[in-house]
XYZ file of C-alpha atoms in Angstrom:
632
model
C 0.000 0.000 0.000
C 2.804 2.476 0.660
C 4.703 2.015 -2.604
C 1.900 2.300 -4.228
C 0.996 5.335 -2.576
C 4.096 6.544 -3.213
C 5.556 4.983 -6.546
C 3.932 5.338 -10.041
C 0.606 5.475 -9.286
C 1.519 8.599 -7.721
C 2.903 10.303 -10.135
C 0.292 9.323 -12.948
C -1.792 10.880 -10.863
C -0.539 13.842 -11.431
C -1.611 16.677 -13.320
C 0.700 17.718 -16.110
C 1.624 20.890 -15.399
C 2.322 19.531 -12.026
C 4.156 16.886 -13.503
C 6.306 18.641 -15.702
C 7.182 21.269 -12.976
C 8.213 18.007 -10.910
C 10.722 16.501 -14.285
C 11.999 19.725 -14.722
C 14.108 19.644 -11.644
C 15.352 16.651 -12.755
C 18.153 16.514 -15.641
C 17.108 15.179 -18.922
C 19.313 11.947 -18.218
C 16.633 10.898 -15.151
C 13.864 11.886 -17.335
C 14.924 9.079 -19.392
C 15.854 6.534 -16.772
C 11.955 7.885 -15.173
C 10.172 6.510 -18.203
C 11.878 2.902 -18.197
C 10.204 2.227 -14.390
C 6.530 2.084 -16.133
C 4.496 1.715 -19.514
C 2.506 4.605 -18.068
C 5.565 6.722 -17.250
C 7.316 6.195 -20.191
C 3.911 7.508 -21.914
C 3.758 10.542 -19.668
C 7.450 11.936 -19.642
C 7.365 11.144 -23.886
C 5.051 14.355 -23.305
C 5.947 17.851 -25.561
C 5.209 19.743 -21.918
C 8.355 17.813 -20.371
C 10.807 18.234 -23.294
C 9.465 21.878 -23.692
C 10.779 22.691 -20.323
C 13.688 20.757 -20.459
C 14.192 22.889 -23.271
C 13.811 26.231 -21.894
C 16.259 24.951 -18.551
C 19.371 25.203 -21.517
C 18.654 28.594 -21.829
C 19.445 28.351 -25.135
C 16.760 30.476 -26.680
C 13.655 32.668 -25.284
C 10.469 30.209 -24.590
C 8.996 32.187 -27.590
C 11.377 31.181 -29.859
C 11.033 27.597 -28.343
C 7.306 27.593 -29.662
C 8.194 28.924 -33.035
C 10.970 26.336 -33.281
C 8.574 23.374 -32.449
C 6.725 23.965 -35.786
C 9.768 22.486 -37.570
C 10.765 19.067 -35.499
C 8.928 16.535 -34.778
C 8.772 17.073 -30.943
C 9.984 18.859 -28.092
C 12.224 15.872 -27.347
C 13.639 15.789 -31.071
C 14.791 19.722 -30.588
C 16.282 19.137 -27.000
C 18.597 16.482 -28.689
C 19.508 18.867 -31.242
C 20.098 21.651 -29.037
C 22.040 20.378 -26.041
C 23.931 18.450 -29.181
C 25.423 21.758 -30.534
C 25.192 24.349 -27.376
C 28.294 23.828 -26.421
C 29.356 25.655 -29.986
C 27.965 28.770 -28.920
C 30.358 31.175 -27.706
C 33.587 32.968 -29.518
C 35.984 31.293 -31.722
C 39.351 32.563 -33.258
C 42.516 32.076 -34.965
C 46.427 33.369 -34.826
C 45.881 34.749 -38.488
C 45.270 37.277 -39.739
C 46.436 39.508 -36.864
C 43.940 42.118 -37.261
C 41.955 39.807 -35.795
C 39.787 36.602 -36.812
C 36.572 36.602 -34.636
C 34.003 34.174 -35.482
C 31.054 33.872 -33.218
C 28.485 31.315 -33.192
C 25.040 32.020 -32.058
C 21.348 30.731 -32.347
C 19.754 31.489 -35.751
C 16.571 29.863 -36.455
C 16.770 26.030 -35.737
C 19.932 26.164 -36.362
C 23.662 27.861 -34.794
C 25.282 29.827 -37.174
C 28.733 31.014 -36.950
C 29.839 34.891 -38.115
C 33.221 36.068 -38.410
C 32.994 40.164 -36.791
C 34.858 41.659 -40.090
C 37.707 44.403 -39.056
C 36.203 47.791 -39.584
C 36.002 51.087 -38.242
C 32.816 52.393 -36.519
C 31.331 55.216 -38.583
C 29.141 58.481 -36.984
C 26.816 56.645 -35.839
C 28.615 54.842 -32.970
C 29.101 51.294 -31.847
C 25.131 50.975 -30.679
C 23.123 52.417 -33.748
C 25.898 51.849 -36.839
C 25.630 48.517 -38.444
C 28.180 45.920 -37.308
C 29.729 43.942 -40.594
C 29.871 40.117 -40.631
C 30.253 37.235 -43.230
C 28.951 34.034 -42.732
C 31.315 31.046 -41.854
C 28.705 27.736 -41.352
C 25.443 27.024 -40.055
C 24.411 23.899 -38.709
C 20.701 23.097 -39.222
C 18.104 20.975 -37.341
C 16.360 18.429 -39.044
C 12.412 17.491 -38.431
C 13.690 14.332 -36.671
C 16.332 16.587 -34.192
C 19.576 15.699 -36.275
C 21.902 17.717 -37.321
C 23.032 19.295 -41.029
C 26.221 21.503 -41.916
C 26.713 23.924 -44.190
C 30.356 25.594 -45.013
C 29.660 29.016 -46.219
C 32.545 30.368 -49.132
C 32.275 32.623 -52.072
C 33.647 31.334 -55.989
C 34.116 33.654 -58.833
C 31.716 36.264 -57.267
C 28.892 33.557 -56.279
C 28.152 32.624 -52.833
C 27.790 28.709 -51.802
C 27.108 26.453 -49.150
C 29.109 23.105 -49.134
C 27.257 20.297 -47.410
C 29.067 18.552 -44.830
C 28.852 16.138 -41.940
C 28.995 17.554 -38.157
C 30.345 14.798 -36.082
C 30.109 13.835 -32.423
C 30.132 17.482 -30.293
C 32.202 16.843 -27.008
C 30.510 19.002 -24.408
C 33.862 20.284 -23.152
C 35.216 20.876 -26.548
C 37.735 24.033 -27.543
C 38.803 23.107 -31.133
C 36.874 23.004 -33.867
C 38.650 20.869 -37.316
C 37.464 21.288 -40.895
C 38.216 18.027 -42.363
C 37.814 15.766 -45.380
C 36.120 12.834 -44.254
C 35.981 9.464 -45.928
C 33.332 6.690 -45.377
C 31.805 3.336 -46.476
C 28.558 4.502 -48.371
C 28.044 0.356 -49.680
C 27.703 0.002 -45.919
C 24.120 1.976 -45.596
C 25.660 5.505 -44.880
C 24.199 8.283 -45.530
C 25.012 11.835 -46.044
C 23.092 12.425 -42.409
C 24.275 12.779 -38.783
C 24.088 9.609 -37.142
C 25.630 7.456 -34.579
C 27.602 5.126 -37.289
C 29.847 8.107 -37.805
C 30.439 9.599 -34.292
C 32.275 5.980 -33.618
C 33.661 5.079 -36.926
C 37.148 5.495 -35.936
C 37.679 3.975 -32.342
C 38.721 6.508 -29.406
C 41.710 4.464 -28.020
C 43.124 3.978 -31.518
C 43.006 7.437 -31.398
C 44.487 8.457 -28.793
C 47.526 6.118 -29.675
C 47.925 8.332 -32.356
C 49.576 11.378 -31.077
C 52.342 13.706 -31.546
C 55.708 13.323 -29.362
C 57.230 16.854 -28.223
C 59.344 17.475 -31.521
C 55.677 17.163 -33.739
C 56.458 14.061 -35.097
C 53.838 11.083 -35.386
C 55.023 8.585 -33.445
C 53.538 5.581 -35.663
C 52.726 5.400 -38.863
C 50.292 2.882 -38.708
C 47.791 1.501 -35.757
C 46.557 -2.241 -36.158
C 43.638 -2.992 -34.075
C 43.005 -5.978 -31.853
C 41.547 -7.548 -35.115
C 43.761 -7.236 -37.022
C 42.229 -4.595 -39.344
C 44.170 -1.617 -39.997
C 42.710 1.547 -38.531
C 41.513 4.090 -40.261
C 43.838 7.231 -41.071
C 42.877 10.050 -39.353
C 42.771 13.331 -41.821
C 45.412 14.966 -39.249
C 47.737 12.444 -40.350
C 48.214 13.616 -43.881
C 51.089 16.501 -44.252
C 49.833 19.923 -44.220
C 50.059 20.460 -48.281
C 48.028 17.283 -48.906
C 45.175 18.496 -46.254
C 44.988 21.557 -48.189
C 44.637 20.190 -51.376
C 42.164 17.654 -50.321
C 39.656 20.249 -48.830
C 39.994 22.080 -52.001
C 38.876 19.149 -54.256
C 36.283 18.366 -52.183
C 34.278 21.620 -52.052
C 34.933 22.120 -55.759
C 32.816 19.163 -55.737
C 29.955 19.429 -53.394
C 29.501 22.982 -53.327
C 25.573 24.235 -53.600
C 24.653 27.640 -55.183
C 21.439 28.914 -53.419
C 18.648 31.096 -54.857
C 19.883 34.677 -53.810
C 15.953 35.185 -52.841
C 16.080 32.055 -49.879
C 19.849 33.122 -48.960
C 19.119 36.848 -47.669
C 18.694 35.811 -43.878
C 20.448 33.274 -41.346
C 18.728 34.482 -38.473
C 15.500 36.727 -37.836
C 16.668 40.101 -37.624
C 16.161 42.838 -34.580
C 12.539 44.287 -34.998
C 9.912 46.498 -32.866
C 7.533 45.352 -35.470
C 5.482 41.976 -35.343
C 4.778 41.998 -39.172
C 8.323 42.416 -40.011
C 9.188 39.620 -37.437
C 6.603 37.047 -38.840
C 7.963 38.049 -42.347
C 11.469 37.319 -41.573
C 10.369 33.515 -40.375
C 8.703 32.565 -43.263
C 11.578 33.724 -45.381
C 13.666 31.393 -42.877
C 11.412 28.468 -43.204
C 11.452 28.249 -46.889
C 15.453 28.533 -46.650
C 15.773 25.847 -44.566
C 13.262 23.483 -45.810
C 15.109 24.201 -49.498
C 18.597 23.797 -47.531
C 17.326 20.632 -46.102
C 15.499 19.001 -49.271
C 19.388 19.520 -51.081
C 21.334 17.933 -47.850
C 18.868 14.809 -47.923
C 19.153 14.345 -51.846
C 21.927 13.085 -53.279
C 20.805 13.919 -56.966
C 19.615 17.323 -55.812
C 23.464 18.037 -54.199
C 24.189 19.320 -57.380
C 26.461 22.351 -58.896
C 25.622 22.680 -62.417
C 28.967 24.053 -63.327
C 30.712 21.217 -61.212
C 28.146 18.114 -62.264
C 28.922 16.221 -59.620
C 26.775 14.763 -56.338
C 28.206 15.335 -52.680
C 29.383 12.050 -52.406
C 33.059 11.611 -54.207
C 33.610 8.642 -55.417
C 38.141 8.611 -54.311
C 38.400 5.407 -56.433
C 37.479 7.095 -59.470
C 38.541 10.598 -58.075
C 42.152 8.989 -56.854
C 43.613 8.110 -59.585
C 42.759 11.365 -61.673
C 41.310 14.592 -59.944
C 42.878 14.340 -56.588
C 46.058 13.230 -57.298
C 46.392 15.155 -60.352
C 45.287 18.396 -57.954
C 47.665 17.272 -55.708
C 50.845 17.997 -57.743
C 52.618 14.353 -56.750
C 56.427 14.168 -56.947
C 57.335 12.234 -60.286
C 59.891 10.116 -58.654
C 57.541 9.163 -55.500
C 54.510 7.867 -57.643
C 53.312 5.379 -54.431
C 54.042 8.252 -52.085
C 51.838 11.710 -51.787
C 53.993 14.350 -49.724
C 53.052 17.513 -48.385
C 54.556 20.838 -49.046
C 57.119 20.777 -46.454
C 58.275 17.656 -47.110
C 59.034 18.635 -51.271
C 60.729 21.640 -50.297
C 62.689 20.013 -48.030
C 63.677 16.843 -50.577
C 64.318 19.979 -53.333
C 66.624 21.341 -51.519
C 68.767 18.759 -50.308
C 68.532 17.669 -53.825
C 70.222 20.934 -54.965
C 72.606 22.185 -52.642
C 73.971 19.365 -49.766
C 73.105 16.424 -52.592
C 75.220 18.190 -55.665
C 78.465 19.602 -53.404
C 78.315 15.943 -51.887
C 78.616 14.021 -54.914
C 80.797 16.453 -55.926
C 83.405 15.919 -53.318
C 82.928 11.693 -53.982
C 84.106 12.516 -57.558
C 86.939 14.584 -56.784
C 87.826 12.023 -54.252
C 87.319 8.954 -56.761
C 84.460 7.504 -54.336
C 81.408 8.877 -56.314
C 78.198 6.641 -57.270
C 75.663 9.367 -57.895
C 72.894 6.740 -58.496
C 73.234 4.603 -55.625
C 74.246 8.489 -53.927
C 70.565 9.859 -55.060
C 69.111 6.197 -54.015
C 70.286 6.147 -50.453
C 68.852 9.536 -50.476
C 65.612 9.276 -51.793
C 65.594 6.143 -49.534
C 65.835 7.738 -46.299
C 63.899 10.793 -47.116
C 61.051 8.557 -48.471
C 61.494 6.935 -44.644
C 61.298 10.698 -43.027
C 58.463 11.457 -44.837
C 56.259 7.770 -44.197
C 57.219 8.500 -40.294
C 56.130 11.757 -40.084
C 53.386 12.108 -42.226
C 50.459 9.426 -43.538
C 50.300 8.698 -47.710
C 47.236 9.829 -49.461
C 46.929 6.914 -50.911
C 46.064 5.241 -47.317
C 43.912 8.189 -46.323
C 41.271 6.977 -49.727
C 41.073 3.423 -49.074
C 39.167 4.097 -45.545
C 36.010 4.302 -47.472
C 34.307 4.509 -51.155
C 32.724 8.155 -50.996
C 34.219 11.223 -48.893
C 32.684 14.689 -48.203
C 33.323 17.422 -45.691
C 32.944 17.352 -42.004
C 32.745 19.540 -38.779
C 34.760 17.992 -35.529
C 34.335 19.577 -32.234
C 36.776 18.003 -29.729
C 39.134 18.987 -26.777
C 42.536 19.217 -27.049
C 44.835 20.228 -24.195
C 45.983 23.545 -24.944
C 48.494 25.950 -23.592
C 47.511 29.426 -22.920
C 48.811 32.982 -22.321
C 46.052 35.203 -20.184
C 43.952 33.713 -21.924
C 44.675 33.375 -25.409
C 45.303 29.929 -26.508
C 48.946 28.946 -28.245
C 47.311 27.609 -31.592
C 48.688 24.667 -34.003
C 49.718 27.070 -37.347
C 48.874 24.197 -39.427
C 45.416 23.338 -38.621
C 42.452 24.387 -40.465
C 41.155 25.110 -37.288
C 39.411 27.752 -35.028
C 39.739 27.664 -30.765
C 37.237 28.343 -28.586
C 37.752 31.573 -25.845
C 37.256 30.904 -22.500
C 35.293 33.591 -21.103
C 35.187 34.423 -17.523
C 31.364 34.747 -15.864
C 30.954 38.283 -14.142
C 30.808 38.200 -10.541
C 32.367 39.798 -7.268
C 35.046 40.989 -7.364
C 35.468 40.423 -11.361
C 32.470 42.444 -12.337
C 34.024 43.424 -15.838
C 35.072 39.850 -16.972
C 33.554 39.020 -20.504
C 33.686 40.735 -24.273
C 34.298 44.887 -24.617
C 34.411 46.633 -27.542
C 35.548 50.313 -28.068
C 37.422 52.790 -30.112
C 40.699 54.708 -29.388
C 39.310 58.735 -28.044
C 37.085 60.538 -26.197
C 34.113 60.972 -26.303
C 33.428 57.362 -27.212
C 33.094 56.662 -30.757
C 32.931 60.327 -32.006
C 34.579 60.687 -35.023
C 36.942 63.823 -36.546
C 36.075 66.270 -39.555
C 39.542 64.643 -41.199
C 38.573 60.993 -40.287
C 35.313 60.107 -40.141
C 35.615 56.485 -38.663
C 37.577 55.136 -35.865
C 39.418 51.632 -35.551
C 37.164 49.349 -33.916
C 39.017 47.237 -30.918
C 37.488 43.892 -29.378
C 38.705 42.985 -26.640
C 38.073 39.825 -24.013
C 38.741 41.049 -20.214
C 39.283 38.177 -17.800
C 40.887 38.073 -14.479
C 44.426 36.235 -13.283
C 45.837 35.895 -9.389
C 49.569 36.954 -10.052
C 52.399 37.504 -7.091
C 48.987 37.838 -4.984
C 47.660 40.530 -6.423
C 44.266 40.413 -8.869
C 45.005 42.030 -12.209
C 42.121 42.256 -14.544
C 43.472 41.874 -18.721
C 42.250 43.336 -21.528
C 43.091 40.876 -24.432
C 42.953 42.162 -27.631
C 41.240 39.703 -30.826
C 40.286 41.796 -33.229
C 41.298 45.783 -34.281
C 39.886 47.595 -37.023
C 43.049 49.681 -38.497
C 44.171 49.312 -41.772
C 47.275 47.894 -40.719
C 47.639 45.500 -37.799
C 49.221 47.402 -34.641
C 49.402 45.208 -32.425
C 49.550 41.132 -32.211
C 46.548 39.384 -31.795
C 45.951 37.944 -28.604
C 47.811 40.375 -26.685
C 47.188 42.130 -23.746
C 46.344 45.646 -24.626
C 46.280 46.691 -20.955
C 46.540 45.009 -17.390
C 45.802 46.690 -14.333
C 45.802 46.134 -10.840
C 42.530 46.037 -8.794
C 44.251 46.115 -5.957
C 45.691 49.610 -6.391
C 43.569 52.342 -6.793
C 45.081 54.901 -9.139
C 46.303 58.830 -8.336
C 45.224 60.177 -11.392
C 42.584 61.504 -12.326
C 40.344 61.723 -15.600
C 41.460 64.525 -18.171
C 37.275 65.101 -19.022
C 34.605 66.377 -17.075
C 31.433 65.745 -19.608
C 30.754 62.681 -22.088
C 29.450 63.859 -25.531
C 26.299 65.131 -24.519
C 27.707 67.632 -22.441
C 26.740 65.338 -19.328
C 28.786 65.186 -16.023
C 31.247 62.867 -15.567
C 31.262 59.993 -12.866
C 34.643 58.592 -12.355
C 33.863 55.255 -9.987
C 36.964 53.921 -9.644
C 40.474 53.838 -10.687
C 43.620 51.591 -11.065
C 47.464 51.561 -11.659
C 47.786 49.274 -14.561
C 50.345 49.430 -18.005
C 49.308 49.755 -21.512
C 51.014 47.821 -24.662
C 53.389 50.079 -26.293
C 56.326 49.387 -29.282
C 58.707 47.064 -27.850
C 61.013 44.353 -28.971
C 59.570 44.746 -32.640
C 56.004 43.728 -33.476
C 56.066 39.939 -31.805
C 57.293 41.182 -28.506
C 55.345 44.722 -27.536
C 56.140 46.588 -24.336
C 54.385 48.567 -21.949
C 53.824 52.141 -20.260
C 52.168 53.179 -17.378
C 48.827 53.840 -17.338
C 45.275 54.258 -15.463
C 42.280 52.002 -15.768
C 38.990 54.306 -15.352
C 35.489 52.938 -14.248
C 32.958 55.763 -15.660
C 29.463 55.460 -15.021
C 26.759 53.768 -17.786
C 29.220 51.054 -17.988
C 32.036 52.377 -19.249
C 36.006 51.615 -19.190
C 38.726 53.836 -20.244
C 42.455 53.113 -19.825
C 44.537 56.165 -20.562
C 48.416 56.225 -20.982
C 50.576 58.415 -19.004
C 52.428 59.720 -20.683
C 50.751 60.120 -24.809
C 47.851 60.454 -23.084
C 45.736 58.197 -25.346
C 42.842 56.707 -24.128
C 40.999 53.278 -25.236
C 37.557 53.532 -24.435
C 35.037 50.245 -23.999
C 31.945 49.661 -23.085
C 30.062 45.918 -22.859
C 28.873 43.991 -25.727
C 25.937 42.436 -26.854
C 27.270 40.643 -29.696
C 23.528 39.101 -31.295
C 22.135 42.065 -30.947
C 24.532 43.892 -32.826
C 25.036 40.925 -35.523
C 20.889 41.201 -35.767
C 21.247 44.229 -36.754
C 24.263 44.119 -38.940
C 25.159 43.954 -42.590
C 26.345 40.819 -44.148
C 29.323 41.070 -46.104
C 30.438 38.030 -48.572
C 32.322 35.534 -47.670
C 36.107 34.474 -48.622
C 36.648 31.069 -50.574
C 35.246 28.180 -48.532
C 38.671 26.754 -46.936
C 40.308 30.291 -46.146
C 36.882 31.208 -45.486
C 37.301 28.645 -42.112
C 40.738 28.793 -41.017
C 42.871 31.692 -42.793
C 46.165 30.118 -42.218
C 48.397 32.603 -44.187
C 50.362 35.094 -41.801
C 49.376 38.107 -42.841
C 49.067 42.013 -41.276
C 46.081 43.601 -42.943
C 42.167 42.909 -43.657
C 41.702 39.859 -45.603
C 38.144 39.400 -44.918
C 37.202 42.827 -46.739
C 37.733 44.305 -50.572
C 36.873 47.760 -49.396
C 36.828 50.719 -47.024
C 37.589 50.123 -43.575
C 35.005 53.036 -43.386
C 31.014 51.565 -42.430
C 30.232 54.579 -44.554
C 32.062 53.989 -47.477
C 32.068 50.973 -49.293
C 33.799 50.178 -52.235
C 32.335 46.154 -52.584
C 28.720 44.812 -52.754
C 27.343 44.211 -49.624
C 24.262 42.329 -48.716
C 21.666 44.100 -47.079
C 19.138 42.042 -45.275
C 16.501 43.693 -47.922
C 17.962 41.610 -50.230
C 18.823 44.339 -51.937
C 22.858 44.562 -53.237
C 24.190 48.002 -52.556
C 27.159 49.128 -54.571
C-alpha cells in the first residue's frame, strides 16, 4: 500500500503541469531513466510539456522562440537532442591569423547555430550601438524534423556565394577546437550523407588516442593495427599539411551548392519592434531551410551545375585522376603523396647538400651518384612515411568522402587567456570567457574605439578603428590584475599582435590620477567610480614582442572603461557587448573562398576578410543588405 501510494501510481496521478514542474528539476538523463520504471511513465514523460521545459532549462533560446521552433521538429524531445547536441558551440571562436583579428562567433539562428566572423572595420558616426556591425557568414548547422543535425560551409567562388554540405560529427561538451576536415566513409555500408551514430564511432577513441604527436611534432607511428587485425583508419590529421589543403579544395569544388539569392538573404531573424516584419522574416527562414534541407537529404539534388557532380566523391574514381592530379605528386615518388614541407625540403637537399656531396665523392674517386641519389631518396622517403600518412592510405578508408565539422578537446596551452594555436590546422579555438561576478564584475567581451568621447569621429577621419577585446581576471604575485586581451582591431594595418594584452591593471591599487574630461558627448557630467594603476602595450622588442607604459584604468558610469596612458595620453575607451544584438542588426558582407573562409592560415598584417573601405560609410564592394537588396 505504501509504494503504491508513493511509486507510479503517484505520479500518474498527477496533473501535467504539475508533472512537468516536478521533471523539470530533474536533468534530462533521469527523465529518461523515469520513463523505463513504467508503460505509463514512459507515456507521460514522452510528453511535448516535459521536453518543452527541459528545453527552456538550456537557456538556449527565449520560450517564444522555443514555440516557433517546435513547428519544424517533430517534438519537443527531437529539438532538445539537437540543441544540447550543438550548445556547447555557442560562444567565440578565433585564430592566430590574420592579426587584425579573426573573430568568429556562433550564435542561435533559427533552428539552427550559425557562426559569423565580426569583419575588421572602423565604426562610422553613428557609434558602436546604432551603426551597423559587418559580418560574413562562416557555417550554419541546421536541425532536421527528426532533431539531427546538417552543416553547411559558407565560401564565395568567382563572385557567387555557396554552401558546401558537410557532416557535423560527435560534439564533445567540453570541446575548444573546432577541425574542418575531409572525411571518408563506407557509403556500400548503408551511410548516408546524415548525422548519425555510425559516424560519431567510426574510428575507435583508443586507436586514437595512440595516435599522437611526441614533443618534436612528429607522429610517433605510422600505422595503428587494431586488436583484429584490421588496420585503422587514417585520421585526416595524419596527412602533411600540403596534402590536407589540397584535399579540402577538391572536395568543395565538388559538393559545393549555389542557393537562390531570394532564400539566402537571412540566417537568423533580424532585430525588430515590429510583429509583421518579425513574422515576415520567419517565413523567409522556413522556406530557406526546408530548401537547404530538401538539397542535404538528396543526393541527386546536391548538385552544382557548373561542377556536375553529387556530394558524395567517389576517391576510387577521383584517386587516380582529380585528386592526385590536384595534388601535384612528386614524379619520382609515384606510391608516395607528400606535403609541401616535405618537397621543399627533398628539393633542396637535392640541390645544394646532394650536388656539393657528390661532388666531393668525384673529386675524391668515391662517387656513385645513383646509388648516392638512391640512399637519399631512400631515407627521405622513410622521413616522410614517419612523419606524415600517404594519401593513398587516407582513400582506401572508405568509397565516398565529403566534408565534415569535428568539435573536440585538445589540451591547450595558454597565455592570459589566449590559446597557443597549431599554425597548421584548419582550425578555429574556442575563448574561455570568464562569468561576471564579485570581485570580477568586468570579466567578458568589450568593444571600443581609441578617443574621447566614445566613438565620435573627426572632420579629417570620419571612422575610428574598432578594438574587441576579451577582459578576464588572473591571481599573479597575490595581487588580482584584470586583462584586456585584444582579438580583433579595425586599423588598416595590424598594430598590435593578436591575442595580446592591450592593458593590465591592478585592482588592488587604486590609481592617483585623475580623468582629463569632465562631460561625455552630450555635455553630461562625468562619474569617475573607480580607478587603477595598470600598463598599456606600447612598441617594444619589434612587433612579436610589444612593451608597456604606465597607465590608469577608469570605471565611468553607464558602464564604461577607459584606460589612458601616461604619458601620450591616449585613451581606449570600452563599453560591454551584446554581440547578437549587434550581428541582428548588422550587414552581411560576402564571404572568402570556402577553406580560407574557415581557417585563414596565411600570416598576414592587414584585412583579408574585406575588398573595401575600412570606413562603415564607405564601401567600395557589394554588400548584402538584409533587404535583399545589393548596394554598390
Amino acid at each position: 500500500m505504501f509504494s503504491d501510494v508513493f511509486g507510479s501510481s503517484f505520479l500518474l496521478a498527477l496533473p501535467d503541469d504539475i508533472f512537468t514542474i516536478v521533471t523539470r528539476s530533474l536533468s534530462a538523463k533521469d527523465v529518461c531513466n523515469l520513463g523505463l520504471c513504467s508503460r505509463g511513465l514512459n507515456t507521460l514523460v514522452a510528453s511535448d510539456k516535459v521536453w518543452l521545459a527541459q528545453c527552456d532549462k538550456l537557456e538556449f533560446v527565449p520560450y517564444r522562440d522555443l514555440i516557433e521552433w517546435r513547428k519544424g521538429v517533430c517534438s519537443y524531445k527531437a529539438l532538445y537532442s539537437f540543441l544540447v547536441n550543438v550548445q556547447s558551440l555557442l560562444g567565440i571562436w578565433v585564430h592566430q591569423n590574420p592579426e587584425l583579428g579573426n573573430v568568429v562567433y556562433v550564435m542561435p539562428g533559427f533552428l539552427s547555430v550559425v557562426g559569423c566572423r565580426i569583419i575588421p572595420q572602423e565604426v562610422g558616426p553613428l557609434g558602436l550601438e546604432d551603426g551597423p556591425i559587418l559580418w560574413a557568414p562562416v557555417f550554419e548547422i541546421l536541425c532536421n524534423y527528426e532533431g539531427s543535425t546538417a552543416f553547411f560551409l559558407h565560401g564565395r567562388d568567382r563572385g557567387n556565394d555557396y554552401v558546401y554540405p558537410g557532416l557535423l560529427k560527435s560534439v564533445n561538451r567540453t570541446c575548444n577546437v573546432l577541425l574542418l576536415e575531409a572525411e571518408p566513409w563506407n557509403q556500400s555500408n548503408g551511410s548516408k550523407l546524415v548525422h548519425s551514430k555510425s559516424f560519431d564511432h567510426q574510428v575507435d577513441k583508443e586507436q586514437l588516442n595512440k595516435i599522437s604527436r611526441s614533443e618534436s611534432g612528429i607522429f610517433k607511428s605510422r600505422t595503428i593495427v587494431g586488436q583484429s587485425g584490421k588496420v585503422a583508419t587514417v585520421p585526416f590529421s595524419r596527412l602533411g599539411f600540403g596534402d590536407r589543403r589540397r584535399l579540402l579544395d577538391v572536395v568543395t569544388s565538388q559538393v559545393r551548392v549555389k542557393v537562390p539569392d531570394t532564400t539566402n538573404v537571412l540566417l537568423f531573424p533580424l532585430l525588430r519592434t515590429d510583429e509583421v516584419g518579425l513574422q515576415r522574416d520567419i517565413v523567409v527562414l522556413y522556406e530557406r531551410r526546408l530548401l537547404l534541407l530538401q538539397m542535404y537529404r538528396c543526393g541527386d539534388g546536391l548538385r552544382d551545375p557548373e561542377a556536375g557532380s553529387k556530394m558524395l566523391l567517389e576517391p576510387t574514381q577521383l584517386g587516380s585522376i582529380e585528386i592526385r592530379k590536384s595534388l601535384d605528386c612528386i614524379s619520382n615518388f609515384h606510391s608516395s603523396n607528400m606535403g609541401d614541407e616535405i618537397r621543399a625540403h627533398f628539393t633542396k637537399k637535392k640541390t645544394l647538400s646532394g650536388l656539393l656531396k657528390n661532388g666531393f665523392k668525384q673529386i675524391l674517386g668515391k662517387s656513385s651518384p645513383t646509388n648516392s641519389n638512391h640512399e637519399f631518396k631512400k631515407k627521405t622517403f622513410s622521413s616522410c612515411e614517419s612523419k606524415h600518412a600517404l594519401v593513398d592510405e587516407f582513400l582506401q578508408s572508405g568509397d565516398t568522402m565529403g566534408l565534415s565539422l569535428r568539435a573536440t578537446t585538445m589540451k591547450l596551452s595558454s597565455y592570459r587567456a589566449w590559446p597557443n594555436m597549431h599554425d597548421s590546422r584548419f582550425a578555429l579555438y574556442k575563448l574561455p570567457i570568464q562569468s561576471p561576478r564579485a570581485g570580477q564584475e568586468h570579466a567578458g567581451l568589450w568593444g571600443g574605439t581609441f578617443g574621447w568621447p566614445p566613438g565620435t569621429p573627426s572632420e579629417d577621419k570620419p571612422g575610428k578603428a574598432l578594438f574587441l577585446v576579451l577582459i578576464s581576471y588572473e591571481e599573479s604575485e597575490g595581487q588580482q590584475l584584470l586583462i584586456a586581451t585584444k582579438i580583433l582591431e579595425g586599423t588598416s594595418y595590424v598594430l598590435h599582435p593578436n591575442g595580446s594584452a592591450m592593458f593590465i591593471a591592478n585592482i588592488g591599487q587604486p590609481s592617483a590620477d585623475t580623468f582629463p574630461w569632465d562631460t561625455d558627448e552630450d555635455s553630461n557630467p562625468i562619474y569617475v567610480k573607480q580607478s587603477f594603476i595598470g600598463e598599456g602595450i606600447a612598441n617594444g622588442y619589434g612587433f612579436r614582442y610589444p612593451g608597456s607604459k604606465p597607465g590608469s584604468l577608469f570605471v565611468i558610469q553607464d558602464g564604461l572603461l577607459a584606460f589612458m596612458w601616461k604619458d601620450s595620453g591616449a585613451v581606449l575607451t570600452l563599453q560591454r557587448l551584446n554581440l547578437p544584438e549587434l550581428l541582428k542588426k548588422g550587414e552581411r558582407m560576402p564571404a572568402l573562398s570556402p577553406v580560407s573562409n574557415f581557417a585563414y592560415l596565411t600570416k598576414t598584417y592587414s584585412n583579408v576578410f574585406s575588398g573595401f573601405s575600412n570606413s562603415s560609410n564607405s564601401m567600395s564592394s557589394p554588400r548584402i543588405l538584409h533587404a535583399g537588396i545589393t548596394q554598390v
